[in-house]
Short mmCIF file of C-alpha atoms in Angstrom, two decimals:
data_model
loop_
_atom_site.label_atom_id
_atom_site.label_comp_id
_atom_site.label_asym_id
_atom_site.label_seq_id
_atom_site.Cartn_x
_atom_site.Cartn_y
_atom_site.Cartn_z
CA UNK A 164 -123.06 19.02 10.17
CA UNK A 165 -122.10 22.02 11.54
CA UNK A 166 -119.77 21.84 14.66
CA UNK A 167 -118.43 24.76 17.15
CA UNK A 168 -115.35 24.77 19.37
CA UNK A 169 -115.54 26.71 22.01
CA UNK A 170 -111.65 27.47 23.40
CA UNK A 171 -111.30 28.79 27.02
CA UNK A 172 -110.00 32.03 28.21
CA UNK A 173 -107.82 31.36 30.37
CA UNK A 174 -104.08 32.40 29.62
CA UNK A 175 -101.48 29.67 30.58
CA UNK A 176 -98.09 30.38 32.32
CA UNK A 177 -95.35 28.80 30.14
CA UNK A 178 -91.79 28.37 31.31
CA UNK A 179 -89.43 31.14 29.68
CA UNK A 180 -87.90 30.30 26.29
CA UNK A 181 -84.23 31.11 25.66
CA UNK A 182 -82.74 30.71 22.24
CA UNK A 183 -79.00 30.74 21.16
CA UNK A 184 -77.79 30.90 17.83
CA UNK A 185 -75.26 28.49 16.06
CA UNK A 186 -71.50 28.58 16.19
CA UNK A 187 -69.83 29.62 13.40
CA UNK A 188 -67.98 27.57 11.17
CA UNK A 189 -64.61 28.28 12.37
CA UNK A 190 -65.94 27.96 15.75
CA UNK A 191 -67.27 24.39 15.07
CA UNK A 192 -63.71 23.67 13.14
CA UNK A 193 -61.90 24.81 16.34
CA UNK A 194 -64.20 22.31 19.13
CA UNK A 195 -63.22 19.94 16.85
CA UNK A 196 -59.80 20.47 16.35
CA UNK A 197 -58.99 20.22 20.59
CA UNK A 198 -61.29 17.47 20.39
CA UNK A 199 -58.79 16.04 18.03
CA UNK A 200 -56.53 16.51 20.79
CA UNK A 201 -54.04 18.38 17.80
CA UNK A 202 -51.76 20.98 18.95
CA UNK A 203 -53.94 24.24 18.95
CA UNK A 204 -53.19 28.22 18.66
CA UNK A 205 -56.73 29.77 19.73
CA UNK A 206 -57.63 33.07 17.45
CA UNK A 207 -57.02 34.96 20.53
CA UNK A 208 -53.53 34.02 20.83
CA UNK A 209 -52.98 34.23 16.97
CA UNK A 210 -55.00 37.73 16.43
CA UNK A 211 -51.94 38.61 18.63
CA UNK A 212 -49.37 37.46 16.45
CA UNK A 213 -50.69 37.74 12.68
CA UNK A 214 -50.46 41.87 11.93
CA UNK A 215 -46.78 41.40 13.36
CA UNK A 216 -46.30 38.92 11.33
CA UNK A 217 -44.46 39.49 7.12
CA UNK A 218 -45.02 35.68 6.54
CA UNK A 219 -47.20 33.01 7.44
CA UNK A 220 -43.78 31.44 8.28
CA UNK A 221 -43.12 34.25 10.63
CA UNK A 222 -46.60 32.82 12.64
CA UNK A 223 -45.44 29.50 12.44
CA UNK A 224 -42.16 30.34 13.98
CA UNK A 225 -43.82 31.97 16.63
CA UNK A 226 -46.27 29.00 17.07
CA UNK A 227 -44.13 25.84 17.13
CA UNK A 228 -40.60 26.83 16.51
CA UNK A 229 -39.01 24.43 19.01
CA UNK A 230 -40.50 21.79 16.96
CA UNK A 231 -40.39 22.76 13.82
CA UNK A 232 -37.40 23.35 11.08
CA UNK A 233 -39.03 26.53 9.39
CA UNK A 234 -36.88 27.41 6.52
CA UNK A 235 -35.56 30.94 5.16
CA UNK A 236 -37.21 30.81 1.72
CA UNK A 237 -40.44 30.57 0.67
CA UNK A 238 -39.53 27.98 -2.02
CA UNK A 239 -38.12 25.66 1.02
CA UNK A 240 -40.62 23.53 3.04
CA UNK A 241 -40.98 23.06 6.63
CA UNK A 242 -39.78 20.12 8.01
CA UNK A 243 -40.43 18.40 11.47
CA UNK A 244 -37.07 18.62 13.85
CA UNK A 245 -37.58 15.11 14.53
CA UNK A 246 -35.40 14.27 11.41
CA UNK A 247 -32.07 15.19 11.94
CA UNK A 248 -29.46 16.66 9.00
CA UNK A 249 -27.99 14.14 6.91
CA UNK A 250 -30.55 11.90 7.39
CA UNK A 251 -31.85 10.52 4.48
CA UNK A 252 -35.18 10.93 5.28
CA UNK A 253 -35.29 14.17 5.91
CA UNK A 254 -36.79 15.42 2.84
CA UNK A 255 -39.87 14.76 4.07
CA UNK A 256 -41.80 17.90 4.11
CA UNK A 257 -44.49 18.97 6.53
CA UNK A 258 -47.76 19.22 3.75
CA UNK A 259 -49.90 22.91 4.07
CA UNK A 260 -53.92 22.02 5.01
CA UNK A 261 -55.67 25.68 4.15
CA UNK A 262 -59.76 25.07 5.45
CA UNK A 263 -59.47 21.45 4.60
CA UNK A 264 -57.60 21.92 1.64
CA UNK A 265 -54.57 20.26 1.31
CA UNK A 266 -52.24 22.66 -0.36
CA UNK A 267 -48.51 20.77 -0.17
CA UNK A 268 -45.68 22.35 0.99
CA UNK A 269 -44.70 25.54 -0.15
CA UNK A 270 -48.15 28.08 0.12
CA UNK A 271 -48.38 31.13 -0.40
CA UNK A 272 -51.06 32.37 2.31
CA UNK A 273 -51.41 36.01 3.79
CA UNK A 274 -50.87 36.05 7.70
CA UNK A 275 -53.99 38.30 8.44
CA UNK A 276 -56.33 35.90 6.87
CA UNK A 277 -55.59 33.21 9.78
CA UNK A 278 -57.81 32.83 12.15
CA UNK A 279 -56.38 29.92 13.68
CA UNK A 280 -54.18 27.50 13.31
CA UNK A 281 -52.67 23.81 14.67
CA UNK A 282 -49.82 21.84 14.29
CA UNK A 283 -50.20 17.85 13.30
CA UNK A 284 -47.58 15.14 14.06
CA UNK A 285 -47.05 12.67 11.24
CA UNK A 286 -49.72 10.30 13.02
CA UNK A 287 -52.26 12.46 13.15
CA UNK A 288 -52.02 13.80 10.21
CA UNK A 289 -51.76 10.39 8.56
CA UNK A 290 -55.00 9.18 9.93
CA UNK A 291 -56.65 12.72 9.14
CA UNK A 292 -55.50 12.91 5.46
CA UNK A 293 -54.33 10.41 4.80
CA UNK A 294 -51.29 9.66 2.04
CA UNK A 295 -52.08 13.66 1.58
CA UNK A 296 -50.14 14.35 4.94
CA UNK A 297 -48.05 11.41 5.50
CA UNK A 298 -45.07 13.85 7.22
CA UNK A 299 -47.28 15.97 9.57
CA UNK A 300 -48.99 18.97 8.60
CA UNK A 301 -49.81 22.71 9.72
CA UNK A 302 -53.65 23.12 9.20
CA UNK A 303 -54.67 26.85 8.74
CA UNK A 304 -58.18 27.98 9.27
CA UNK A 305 -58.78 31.10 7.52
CA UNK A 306 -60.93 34.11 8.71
CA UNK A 307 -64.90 34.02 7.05
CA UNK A 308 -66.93 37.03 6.51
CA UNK A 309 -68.15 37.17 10.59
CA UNK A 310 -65.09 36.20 11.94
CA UNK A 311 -63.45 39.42 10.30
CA UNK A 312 -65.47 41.77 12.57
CA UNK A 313 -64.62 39.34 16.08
CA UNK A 314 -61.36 38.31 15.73
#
């Protein structure tokens, strides 16, 4: 059986087409980090801050300071200002979160490789990771291979 279709020429008017790309991975981590509703430094504002910076204590200081017991030495850990000296708990360090890692609470993390960063309260932190983070955390996103070129 041989059969023949037979297709009009007529061209048809279609409605224009626009495409966009995906965001980025840091981009996506960042929506859903102020979706979070955590305490947010946008890459703009840290670009600002992280060539200045010696330390990646030196950004936190600048970030949260008022909030935040940021120690001298690298070996000490940071510690929320919530818990007053001589207070027994007070030991109870603030636990390092490098891209979903959780690192604990002395890192050792080059500023210029942040591309943002937030600060967690022990709440937040809790019911993000868990017994990881039980003190409140400081969650650094570092910069990926795009994100080097667009800060």
């Amino acid at each position: 059986v041989d059969y023949e279709f037979l297709v009009p020429d007529n061209p048809v008017l279609a409605d224009t087409v626009r495409i966009t790309g995906m965001k980025t991975l840091n981009e996506t981590r960042y929506d859903q980090a102020m979706r979070r509703g955590w305490k947010v430094f946008s890459p703009a504002d840290v670009a600002l801050h992280r060539d200045l910076a010696n330390s990646v204590y030196d950004l936190v200081r600048w970030a949260g300071g008022a909030s935040l017991i940021i120690p001298s030495r690298v070996t000490e850990c940071v510690r929320s200002a919530r818990y007053v000296a001589g207070d027994r708990r007070s030991d109870r360090c603030m636990v390092w979160v490098v891209d979903d890692q959780v690192l604990g609470p002395t890192p050792v993390l080059n500023p210029a490789d942040t591309y943002f960063m937030a600060i967690l309260t022990a709440s937040q932190s809790s019911m993000q990771f868990g017994d990881r983070a039980p003190w409140g955390a400081i969650v650094v996103y570092t910069r990926m291979n795009g994100d080097r070129l667009h800060p």
